[in-house]
mmCIF file of C-alpha atoms and ligand atoms in Angstrom:
data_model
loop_
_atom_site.group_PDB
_atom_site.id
_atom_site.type_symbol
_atom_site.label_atom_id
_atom_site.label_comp_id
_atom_site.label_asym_id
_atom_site.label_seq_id
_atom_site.Cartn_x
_atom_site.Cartn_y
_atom_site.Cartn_z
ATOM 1 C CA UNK W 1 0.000 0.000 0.000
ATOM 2 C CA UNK W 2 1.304 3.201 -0.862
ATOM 3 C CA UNK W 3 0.733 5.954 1.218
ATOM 4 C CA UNK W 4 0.190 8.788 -0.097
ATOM 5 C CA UNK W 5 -2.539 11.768 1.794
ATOM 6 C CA UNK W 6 -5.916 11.893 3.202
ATOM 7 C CA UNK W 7 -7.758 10.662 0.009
ATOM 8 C CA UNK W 8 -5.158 7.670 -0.729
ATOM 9 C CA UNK W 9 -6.526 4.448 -1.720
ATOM 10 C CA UNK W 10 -6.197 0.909 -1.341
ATOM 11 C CA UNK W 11 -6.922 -0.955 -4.471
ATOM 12 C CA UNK W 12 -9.576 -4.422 -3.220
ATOM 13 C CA UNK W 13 -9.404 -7.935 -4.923
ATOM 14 C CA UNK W 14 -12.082 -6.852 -6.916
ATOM 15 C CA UNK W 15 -10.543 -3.501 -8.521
ATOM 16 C CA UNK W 16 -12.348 -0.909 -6.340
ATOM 17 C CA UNK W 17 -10.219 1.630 -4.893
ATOM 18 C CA UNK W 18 -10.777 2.216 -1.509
ATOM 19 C CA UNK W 19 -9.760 5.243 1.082
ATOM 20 C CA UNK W 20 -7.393 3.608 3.719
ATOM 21 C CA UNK W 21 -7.863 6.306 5.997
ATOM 22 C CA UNK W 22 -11.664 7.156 7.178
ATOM 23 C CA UNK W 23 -13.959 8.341 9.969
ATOM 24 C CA UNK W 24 -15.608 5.999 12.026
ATOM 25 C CA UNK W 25 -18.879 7.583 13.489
ATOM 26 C CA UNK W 26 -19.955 3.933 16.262
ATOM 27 C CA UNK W 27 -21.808 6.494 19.540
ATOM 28 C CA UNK W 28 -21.787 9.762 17.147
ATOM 29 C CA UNK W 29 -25.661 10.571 17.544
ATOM 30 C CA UNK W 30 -27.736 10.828 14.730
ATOM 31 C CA UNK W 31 -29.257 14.125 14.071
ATOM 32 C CA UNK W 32 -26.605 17.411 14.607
ATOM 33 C CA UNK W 33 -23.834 15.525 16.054
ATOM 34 C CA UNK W 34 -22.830 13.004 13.640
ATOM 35 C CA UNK W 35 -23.987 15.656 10.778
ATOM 36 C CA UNK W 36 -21.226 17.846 11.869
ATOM 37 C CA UNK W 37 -19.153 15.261 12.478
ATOM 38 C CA UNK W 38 -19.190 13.784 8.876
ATOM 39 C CA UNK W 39 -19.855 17.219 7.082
ATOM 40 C CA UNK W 40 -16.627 18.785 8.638
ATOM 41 C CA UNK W 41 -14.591 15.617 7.627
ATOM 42 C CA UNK W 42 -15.721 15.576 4.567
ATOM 43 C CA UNK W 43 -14.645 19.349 4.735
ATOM 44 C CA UNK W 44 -11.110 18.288 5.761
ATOM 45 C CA UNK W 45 -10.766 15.893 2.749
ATOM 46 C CA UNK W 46 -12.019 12.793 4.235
ATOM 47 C CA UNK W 47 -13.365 10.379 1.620
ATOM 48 C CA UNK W 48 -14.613 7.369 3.752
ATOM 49 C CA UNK W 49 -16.994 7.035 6.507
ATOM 50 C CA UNK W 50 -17.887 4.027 8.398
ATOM 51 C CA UNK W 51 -21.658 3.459 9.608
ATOM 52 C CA UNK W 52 -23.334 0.326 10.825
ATOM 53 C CA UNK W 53 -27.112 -0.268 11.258
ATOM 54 C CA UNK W 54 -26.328 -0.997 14.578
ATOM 55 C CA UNK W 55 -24.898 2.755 15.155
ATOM 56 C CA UNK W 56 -28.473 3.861 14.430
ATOM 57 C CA UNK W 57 -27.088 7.002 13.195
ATOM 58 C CA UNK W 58 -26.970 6.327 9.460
ATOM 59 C CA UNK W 59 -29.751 8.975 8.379
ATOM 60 C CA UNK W 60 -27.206 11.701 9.959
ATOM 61 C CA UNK W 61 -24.288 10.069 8.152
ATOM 62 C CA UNK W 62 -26.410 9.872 4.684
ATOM 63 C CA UNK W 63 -27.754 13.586 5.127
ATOM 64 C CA UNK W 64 -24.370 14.841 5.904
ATOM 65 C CA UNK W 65 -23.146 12.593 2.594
ATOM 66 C CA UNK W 66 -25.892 14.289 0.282
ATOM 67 C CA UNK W 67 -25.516 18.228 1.662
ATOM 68 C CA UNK W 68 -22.231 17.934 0.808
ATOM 69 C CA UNK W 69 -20.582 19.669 -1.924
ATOM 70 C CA UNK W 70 -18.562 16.488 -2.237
ATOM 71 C CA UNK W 71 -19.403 14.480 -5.057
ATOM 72 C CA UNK W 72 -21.005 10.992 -3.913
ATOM 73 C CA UNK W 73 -18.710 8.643 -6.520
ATOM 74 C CA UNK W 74 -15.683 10.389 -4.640
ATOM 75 C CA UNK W 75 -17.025 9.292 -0.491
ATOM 76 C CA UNK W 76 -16.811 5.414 0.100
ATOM 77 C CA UNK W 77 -19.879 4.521 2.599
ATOM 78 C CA UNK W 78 -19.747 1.536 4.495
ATOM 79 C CA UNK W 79 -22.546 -0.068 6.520
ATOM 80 C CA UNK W 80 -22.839 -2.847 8.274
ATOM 81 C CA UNK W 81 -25.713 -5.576 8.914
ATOM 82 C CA UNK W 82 -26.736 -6.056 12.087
ATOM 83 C CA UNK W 83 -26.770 -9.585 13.812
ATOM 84 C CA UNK W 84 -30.651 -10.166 14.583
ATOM 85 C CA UNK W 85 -31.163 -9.520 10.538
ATOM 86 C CA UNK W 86 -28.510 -12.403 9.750
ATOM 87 C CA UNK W 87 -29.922 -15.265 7.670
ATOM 88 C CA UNK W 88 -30.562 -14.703 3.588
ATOM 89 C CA UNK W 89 -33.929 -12.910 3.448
ATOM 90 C CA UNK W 90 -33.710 -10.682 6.138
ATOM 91 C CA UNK W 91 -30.021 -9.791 5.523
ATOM 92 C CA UNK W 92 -31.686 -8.293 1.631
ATOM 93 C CA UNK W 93 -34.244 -6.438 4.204
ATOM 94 C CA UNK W 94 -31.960 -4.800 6.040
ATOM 95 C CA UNK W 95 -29.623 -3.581 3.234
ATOM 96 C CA UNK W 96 -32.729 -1.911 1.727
ATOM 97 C CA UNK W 97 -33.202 -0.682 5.324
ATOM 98 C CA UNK W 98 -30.046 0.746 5.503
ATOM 99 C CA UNK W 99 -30.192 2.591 1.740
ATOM 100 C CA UNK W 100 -33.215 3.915 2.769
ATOM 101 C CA UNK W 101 -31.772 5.417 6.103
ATOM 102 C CA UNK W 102 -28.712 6.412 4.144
ATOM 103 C CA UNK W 103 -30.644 7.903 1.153
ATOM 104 C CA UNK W 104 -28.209 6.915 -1.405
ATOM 105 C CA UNK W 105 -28.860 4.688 -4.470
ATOM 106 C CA UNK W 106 -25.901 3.043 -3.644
ATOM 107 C CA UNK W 107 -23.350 1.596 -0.921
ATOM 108 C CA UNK W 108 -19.902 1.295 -1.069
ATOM 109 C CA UNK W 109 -19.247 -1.677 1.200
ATOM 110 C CA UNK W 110 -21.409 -3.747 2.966
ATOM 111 C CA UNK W 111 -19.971 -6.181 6.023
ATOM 112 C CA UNK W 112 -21.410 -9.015 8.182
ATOM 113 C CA UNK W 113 -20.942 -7.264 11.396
ATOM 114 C CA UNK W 114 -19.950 -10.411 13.685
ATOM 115 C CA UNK W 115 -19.564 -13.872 12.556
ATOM 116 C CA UNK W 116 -23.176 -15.197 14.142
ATOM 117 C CA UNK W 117 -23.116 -18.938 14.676
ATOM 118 C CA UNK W 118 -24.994 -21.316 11.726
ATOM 119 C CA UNK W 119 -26.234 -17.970 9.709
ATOM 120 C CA UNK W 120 -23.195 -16.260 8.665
ATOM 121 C CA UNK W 121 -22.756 -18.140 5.437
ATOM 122 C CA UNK W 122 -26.442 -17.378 4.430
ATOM 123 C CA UNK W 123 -25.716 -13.924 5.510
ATOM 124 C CA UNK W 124 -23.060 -13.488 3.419
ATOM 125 C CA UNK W 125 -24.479 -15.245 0.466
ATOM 126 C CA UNK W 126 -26.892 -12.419 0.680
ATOM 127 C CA UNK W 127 -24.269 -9.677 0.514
ATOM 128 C CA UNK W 128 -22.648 -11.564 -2.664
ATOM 129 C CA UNK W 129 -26.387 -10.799 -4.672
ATOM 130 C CA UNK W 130 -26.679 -7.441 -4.024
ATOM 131 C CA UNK W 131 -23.154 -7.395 -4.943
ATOM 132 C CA UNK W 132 -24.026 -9.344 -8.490
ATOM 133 C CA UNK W 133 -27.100 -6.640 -8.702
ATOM 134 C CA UNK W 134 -24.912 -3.924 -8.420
ATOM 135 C CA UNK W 135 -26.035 -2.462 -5.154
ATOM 136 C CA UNK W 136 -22.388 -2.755 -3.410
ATOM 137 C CA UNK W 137 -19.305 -2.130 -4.860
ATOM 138 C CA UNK W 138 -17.606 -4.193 -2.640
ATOM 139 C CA UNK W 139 -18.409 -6.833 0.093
ATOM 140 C CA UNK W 140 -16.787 -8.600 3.327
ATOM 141 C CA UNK W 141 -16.900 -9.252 6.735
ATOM 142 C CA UNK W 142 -15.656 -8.110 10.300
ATOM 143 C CA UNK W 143 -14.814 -9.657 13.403
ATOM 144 C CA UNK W 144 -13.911 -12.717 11.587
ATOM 145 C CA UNK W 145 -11.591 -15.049 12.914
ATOM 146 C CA UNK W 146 -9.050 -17.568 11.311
ATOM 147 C CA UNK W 147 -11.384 -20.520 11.451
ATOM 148 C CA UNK W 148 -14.511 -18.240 10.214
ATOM 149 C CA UNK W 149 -12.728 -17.170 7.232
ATOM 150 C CA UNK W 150 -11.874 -20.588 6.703
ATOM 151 C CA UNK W 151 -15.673 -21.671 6.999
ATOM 152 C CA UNK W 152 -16.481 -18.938 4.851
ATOM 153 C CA UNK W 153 -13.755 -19.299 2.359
ATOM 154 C CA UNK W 154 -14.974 -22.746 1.842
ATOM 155 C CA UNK W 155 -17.813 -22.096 0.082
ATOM 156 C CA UNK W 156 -18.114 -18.424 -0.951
ATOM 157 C CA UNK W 157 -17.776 -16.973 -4.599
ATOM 158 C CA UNK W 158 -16.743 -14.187 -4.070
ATOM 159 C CA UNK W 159 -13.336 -13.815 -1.743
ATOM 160 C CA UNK W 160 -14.482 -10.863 0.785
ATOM 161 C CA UNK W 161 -12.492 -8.001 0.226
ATOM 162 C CA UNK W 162 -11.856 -6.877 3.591
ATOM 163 C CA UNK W 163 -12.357 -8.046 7.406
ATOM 164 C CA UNK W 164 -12.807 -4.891 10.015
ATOM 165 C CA UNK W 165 -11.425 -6.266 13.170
ATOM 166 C CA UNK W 166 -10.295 -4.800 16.504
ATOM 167 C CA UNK W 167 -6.416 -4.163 15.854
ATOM 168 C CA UNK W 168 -4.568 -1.542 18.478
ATOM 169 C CA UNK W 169 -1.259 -1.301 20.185
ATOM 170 C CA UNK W 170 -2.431 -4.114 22.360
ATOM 171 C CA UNK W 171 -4.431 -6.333 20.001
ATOM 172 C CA UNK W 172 -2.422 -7.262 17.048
ATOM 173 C CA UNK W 173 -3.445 -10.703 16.213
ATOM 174 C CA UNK W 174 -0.555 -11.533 13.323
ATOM 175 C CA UNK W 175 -1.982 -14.759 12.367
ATOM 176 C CA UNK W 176 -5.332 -13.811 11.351
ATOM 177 C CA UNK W 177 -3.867 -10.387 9.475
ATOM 178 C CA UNK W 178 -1.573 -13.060 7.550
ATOM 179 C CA UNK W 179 -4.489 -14.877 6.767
ATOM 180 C CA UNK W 180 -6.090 -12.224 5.693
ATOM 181 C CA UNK W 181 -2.944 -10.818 3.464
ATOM 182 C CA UNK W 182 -2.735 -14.575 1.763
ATOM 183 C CA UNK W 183 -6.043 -14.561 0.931
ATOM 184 C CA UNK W 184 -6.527 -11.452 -0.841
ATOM 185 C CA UNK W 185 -8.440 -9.698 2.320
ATOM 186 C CA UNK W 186 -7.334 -6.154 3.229
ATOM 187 C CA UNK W 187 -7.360 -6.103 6.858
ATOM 188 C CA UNK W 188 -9.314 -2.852 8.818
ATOM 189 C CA UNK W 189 -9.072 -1.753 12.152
ATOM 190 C CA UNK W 190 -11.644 -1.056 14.562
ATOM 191 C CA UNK W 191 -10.751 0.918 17.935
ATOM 192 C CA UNK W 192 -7.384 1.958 16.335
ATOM 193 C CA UNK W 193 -7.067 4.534 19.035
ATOM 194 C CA UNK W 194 -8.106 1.826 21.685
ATOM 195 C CA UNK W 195 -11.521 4.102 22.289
ATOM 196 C CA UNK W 196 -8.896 6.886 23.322
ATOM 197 C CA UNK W 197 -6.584 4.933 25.441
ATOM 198 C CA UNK W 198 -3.868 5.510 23.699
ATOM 199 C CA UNK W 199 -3.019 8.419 24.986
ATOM 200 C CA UNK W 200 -2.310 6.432 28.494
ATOM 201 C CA UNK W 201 0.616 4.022 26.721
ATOM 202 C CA UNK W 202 3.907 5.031 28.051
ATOM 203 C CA UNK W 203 5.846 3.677 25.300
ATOM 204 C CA UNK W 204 3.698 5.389 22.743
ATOM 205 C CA UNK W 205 3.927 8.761 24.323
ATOM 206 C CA UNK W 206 7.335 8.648 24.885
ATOM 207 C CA UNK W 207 7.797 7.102 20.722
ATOM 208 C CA UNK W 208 5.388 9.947 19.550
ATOM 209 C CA UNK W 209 7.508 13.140 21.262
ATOM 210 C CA UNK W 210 10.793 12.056 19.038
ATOM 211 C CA UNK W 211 8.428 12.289 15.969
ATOM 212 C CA UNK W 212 6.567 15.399 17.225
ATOM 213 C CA UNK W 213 3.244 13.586 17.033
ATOM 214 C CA UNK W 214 0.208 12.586 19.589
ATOM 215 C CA UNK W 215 -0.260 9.228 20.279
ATOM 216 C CA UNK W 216 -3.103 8.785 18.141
ATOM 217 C CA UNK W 217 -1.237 10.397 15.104
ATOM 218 C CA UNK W 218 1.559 7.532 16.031
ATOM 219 C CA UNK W 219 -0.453 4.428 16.107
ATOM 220 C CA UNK W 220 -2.927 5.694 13.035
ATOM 221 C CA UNK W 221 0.199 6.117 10.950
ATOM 222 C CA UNK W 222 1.506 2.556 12.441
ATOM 223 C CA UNK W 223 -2.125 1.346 10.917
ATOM 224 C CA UNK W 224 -1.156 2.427 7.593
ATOM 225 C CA UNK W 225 2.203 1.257 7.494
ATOM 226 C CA UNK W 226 1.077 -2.249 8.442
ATOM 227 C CA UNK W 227 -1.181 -2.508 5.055
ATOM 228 C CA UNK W 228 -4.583 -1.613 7.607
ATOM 229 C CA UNK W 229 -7.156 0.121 6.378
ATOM 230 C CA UNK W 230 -8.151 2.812 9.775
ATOM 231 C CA UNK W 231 -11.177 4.631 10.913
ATOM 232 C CA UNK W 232 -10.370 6.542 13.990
ATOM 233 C CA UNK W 233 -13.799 7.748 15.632
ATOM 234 C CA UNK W 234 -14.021 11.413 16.924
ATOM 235 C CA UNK W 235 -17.043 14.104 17.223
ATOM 236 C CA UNK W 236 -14.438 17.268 18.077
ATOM 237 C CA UNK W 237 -13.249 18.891 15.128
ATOM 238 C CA UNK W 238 -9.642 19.433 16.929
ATOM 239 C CA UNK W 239 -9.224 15.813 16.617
ATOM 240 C CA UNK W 240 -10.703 14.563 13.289
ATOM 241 C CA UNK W 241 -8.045 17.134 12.040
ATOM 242 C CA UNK W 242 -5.600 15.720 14.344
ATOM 243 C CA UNK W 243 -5.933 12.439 13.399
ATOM 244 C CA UNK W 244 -5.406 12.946 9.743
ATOM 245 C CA UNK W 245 -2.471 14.702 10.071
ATOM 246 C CA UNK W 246 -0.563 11.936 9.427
ATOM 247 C CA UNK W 247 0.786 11.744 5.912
ATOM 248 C CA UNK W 248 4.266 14.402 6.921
ATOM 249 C CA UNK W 249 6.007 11.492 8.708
ATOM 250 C CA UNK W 250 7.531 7.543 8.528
ATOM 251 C CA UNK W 251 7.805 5.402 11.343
ATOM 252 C CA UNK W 252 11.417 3.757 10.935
ATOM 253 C CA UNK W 253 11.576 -0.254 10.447
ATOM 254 C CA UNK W 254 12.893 -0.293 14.034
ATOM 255 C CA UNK W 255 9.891 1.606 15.815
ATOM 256 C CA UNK W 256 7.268 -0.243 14.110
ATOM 257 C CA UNK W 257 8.957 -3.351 15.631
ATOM 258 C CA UNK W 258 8.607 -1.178 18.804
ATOM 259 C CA UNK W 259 4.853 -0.594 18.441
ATOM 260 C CA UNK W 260 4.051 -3.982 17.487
ATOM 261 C CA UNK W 261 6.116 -5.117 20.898
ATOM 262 C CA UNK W 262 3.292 -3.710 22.644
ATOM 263 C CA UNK W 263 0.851 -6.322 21.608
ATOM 264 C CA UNK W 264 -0.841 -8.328 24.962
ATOM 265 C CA UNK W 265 -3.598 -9.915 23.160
ATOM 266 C CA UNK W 266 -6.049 -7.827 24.984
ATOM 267 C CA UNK W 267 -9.681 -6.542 23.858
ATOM 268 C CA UNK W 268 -11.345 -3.560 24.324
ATOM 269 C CA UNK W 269 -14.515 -5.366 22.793
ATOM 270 C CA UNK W 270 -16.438 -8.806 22.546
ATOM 271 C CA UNK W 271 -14.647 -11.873 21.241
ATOM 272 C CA UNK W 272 -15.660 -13.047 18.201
ATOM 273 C CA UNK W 273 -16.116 -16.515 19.384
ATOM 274 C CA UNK W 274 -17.779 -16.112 22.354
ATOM 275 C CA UNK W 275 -20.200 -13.028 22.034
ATOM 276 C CA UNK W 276 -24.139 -12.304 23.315
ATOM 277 C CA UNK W 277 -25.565 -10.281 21.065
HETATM 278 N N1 NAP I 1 -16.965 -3.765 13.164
HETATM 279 C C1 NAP I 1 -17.087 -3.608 14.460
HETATM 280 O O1 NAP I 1 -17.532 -4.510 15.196
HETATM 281 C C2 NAP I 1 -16.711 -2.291 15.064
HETATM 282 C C3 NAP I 1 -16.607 -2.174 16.470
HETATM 283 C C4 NAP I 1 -16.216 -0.933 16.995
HETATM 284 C C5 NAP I 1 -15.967 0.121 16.139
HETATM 285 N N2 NAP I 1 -16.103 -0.004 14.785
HETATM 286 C C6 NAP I 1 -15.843 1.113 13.848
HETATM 287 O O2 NAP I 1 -14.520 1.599 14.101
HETATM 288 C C7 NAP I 1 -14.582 2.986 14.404
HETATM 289 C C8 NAP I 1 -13.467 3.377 15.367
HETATM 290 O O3 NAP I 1 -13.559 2.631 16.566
HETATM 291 P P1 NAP I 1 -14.092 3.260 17.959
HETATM 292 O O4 NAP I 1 -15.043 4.373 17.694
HETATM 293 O O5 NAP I 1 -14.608 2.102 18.750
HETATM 294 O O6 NAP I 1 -12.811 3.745 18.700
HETATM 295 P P2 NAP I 1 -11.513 4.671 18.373
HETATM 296 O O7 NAP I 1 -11.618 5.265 17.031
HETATM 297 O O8 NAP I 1 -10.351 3.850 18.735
HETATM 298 O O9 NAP I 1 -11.626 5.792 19.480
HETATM 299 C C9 NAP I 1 -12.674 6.713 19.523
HETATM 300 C C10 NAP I 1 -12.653 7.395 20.896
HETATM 301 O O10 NAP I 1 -11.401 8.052 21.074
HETATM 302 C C11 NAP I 1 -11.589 9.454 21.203
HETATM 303 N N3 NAP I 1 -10.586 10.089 20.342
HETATM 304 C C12 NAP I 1 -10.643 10.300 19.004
HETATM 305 N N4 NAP I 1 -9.519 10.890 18.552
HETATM 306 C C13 NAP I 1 -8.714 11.049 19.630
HETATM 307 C C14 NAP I 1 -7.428 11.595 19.801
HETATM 308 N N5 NAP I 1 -6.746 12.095 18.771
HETATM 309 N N6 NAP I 1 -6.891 11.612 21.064
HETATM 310 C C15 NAP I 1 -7.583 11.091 22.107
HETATM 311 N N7 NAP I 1 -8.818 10.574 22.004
HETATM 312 C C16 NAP I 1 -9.378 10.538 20.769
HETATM 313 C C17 NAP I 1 -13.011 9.730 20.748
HETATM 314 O O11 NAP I 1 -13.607 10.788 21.501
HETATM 315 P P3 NAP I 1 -14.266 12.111 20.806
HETATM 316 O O12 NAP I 1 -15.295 11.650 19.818
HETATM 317 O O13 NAP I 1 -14.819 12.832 21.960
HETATM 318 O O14 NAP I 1 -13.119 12.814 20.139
HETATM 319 C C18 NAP I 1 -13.731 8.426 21.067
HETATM 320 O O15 NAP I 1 -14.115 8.406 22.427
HETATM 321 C C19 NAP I 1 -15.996 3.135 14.991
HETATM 322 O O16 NAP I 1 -16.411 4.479 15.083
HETATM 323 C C20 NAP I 1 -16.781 2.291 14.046
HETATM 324 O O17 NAP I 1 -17.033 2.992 12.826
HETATM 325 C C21 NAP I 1 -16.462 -1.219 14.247
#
C-alpha cells in the first residue's frame, strides 16, 4: 500500500479503490452531532466514513453525505448488517433498510458485522447478490476469525475483500492479518485509538515526542504502514483534524517493531467466538 494523503486508496481484490484512511462515526448521535461530524470531515478531505445499522445514526451520516458539496462517486460509505437480521432474506431487508436510512442509491461496502453462529454463510451469500445486482461495490466481513474465514472461504464466490477487526497497540493478532494478506483480504481496524486509550501508553507517548506527534497520530500512521485500512472515531473537530495529520512522517523499520512489541492480546470489545448479542 502506498501511502500517499488523506484521500489515498487501497486498491480491493475486486478492482475498487478504496480510502485507507476514514472516519468511524460507532456512539456519534444521529441528528446534529454526527452531521457535523461527517460534514466537517468531509470538509477536511475525508473520503470514507464508516456506519453500521447498529450505530443507528446512518440517516445523519447519509444527510451529511448528500448536503455535501462532495461528489457521492468520490465518499466510500460503508454499513454494516446487524446480527438479529442475519440469515438470507432478512439480511436483503436490512440492506434496503439501511439505503433507505442512508438515502443513497448506492453503498460502497457492505460487512457481516460479527460472525453469528450457523447464519453467517447465508448472511453473506446475501451480501454476494446485491453485490451481483450492483447495489455494493464491494463486500466482506468483520470480526472474523481464522477458522470463520476458513468456513467462509470454503464455500463463498466471491473472496471478501476486507475483514474490520479490533487491531490496536495491544491487540495485534498476526496470524489472522496473515491470513487475511494470503487470501486477498485487506485487513481494517476497529478501535485503532483503543476508544482513546492511547493516549495512556507510556511507550507510545514517549515514541510519539521524538516524531513530534500525539499518540493517536503515532499508532494511526503505524495502521497504515502495516497494510490496515483505519477509521479513527471522533465528534471534536480538533481531533478529526488531528488524526489525519498523518501523511508528513515515517515510522522507521525499528519503531514499528517497537509498536508492534506492545501487543498483549487484549480486547477492548467482545470476542468473536464467544459473544451475546
Ligand atoms: N466492526 C465492528 O464490530 C466495530 C466495532 C467498533 C468500532 N467499529 C468502527 O470503528 C470505528 C473506530 O472505533 P471506535 O469508535 O470504537 O474507537 P476509536 O476510534 O479507537 O476511538 C474513539 C474514541 O477516542 C476518542 N478520540 C478520538 N480521537 C482522539 C485523539 N486524537 N486523542 C484522544 N482521544 C481521541 C473519541 O472521543 P471524541 O469523539 O470525543 O473525540 C472516542 O471516544 C468506529 O467508530 C466504528 O465505525 C467497528
Amino acid at each position: 500500500m502506498k501511502i500517499t494523503d488523506i484521500k489515498g486508496t487501497v486498491t480491493l481484490n475486486n478492482g475498487v479503490e478504496m480510502p485507507y484512511f476514514g472516519l468511524g462515526v460507532f456512539k456519534a448521535e444521529d441528528g446534529q452531532e454526527v452531521i457535523d461530524s461527517v460534514s466537517f470531515a468531509l470538509e477536511a478531505g475525508y473520503r470514507h466514513i464508516d456506519t453500521a445499522a447498529i450505530y443507528q445514526n446512518e440517516r445523519g451520516v447519509g444527510q451529511a453525505i448528500r448536503q455535501s458539496e462532495v461528489d457521492r462517486k468520490e465518499i466510500f460509505v460503508t454499513s454494516k448488517v446487524w446480527n438479529s437480521d442475519q440469515g438470507y432474506d432478512s439480511t436483503i431487508k436490512a440492506f434496503h433498510a439501511s439505503l433507505v436510512k442512508l438515502d443513497l442509491s448506492y453503498l460502497d461496502l457492505f460487512l457481516v458485522h460479527w460472525p453469528v453462529k450457523g447464519k453467517y454463510k447465508e448472511t453473506y451469500r446475501a451480501l454476494e447478490t446485491l453485490y451481483e445486482e450492483g447495489k455494493i461495490k464491494a463486500i466482506g466481513v468483520s470480526n472474523f476469525l481464522v477458522h470463520h474465514l476458513e468456513d467462509l472461504l470454503s464455500t463463498a464466490k466471491i473472496v471478501p475483500a476486507i475483514n474490520q477487526i479490533e487491531y490496536h497497540p495491544y491487540l495485534t493478532q498476526p496470524e489472522l492479518i496473515n491470513t487475511c494478506f494470503s487470501n486477498g483480504i485487506v485487513p481494517e481496524a476497529w478501535s485503532p485509538l483503543m476508544q482513546g486509550q492511547v493516549t495512556e501508553v507510556a511507550e507510545l507517548t514517549q515514541l510519539s515526542q521524538k516524531y513530534y506527534k500525539t499518540e493517536a497520530q503515532l499508532v494511526l500512521r503505524w495502521n497504515l504502514q502495516k497494510g490496515i485500512i483505519t477509521i479513527p472515531k471522533s465528534s471534536r473537530k480538533s481531533r478529526i483534524l488531528e488524526n489525519a495529520n498523518i501523511f508528513d512522517f515515517e515510522i522507521t523499520a525499528e519503531d514499528m517493531v517497537v509498536i508492534d512489541s506492545l501487543n498483549r492480546n487484549q480486547r477492548i470489545g467482545a470476542d468473536p467466538d464467544n459473544f451475546n448479542f
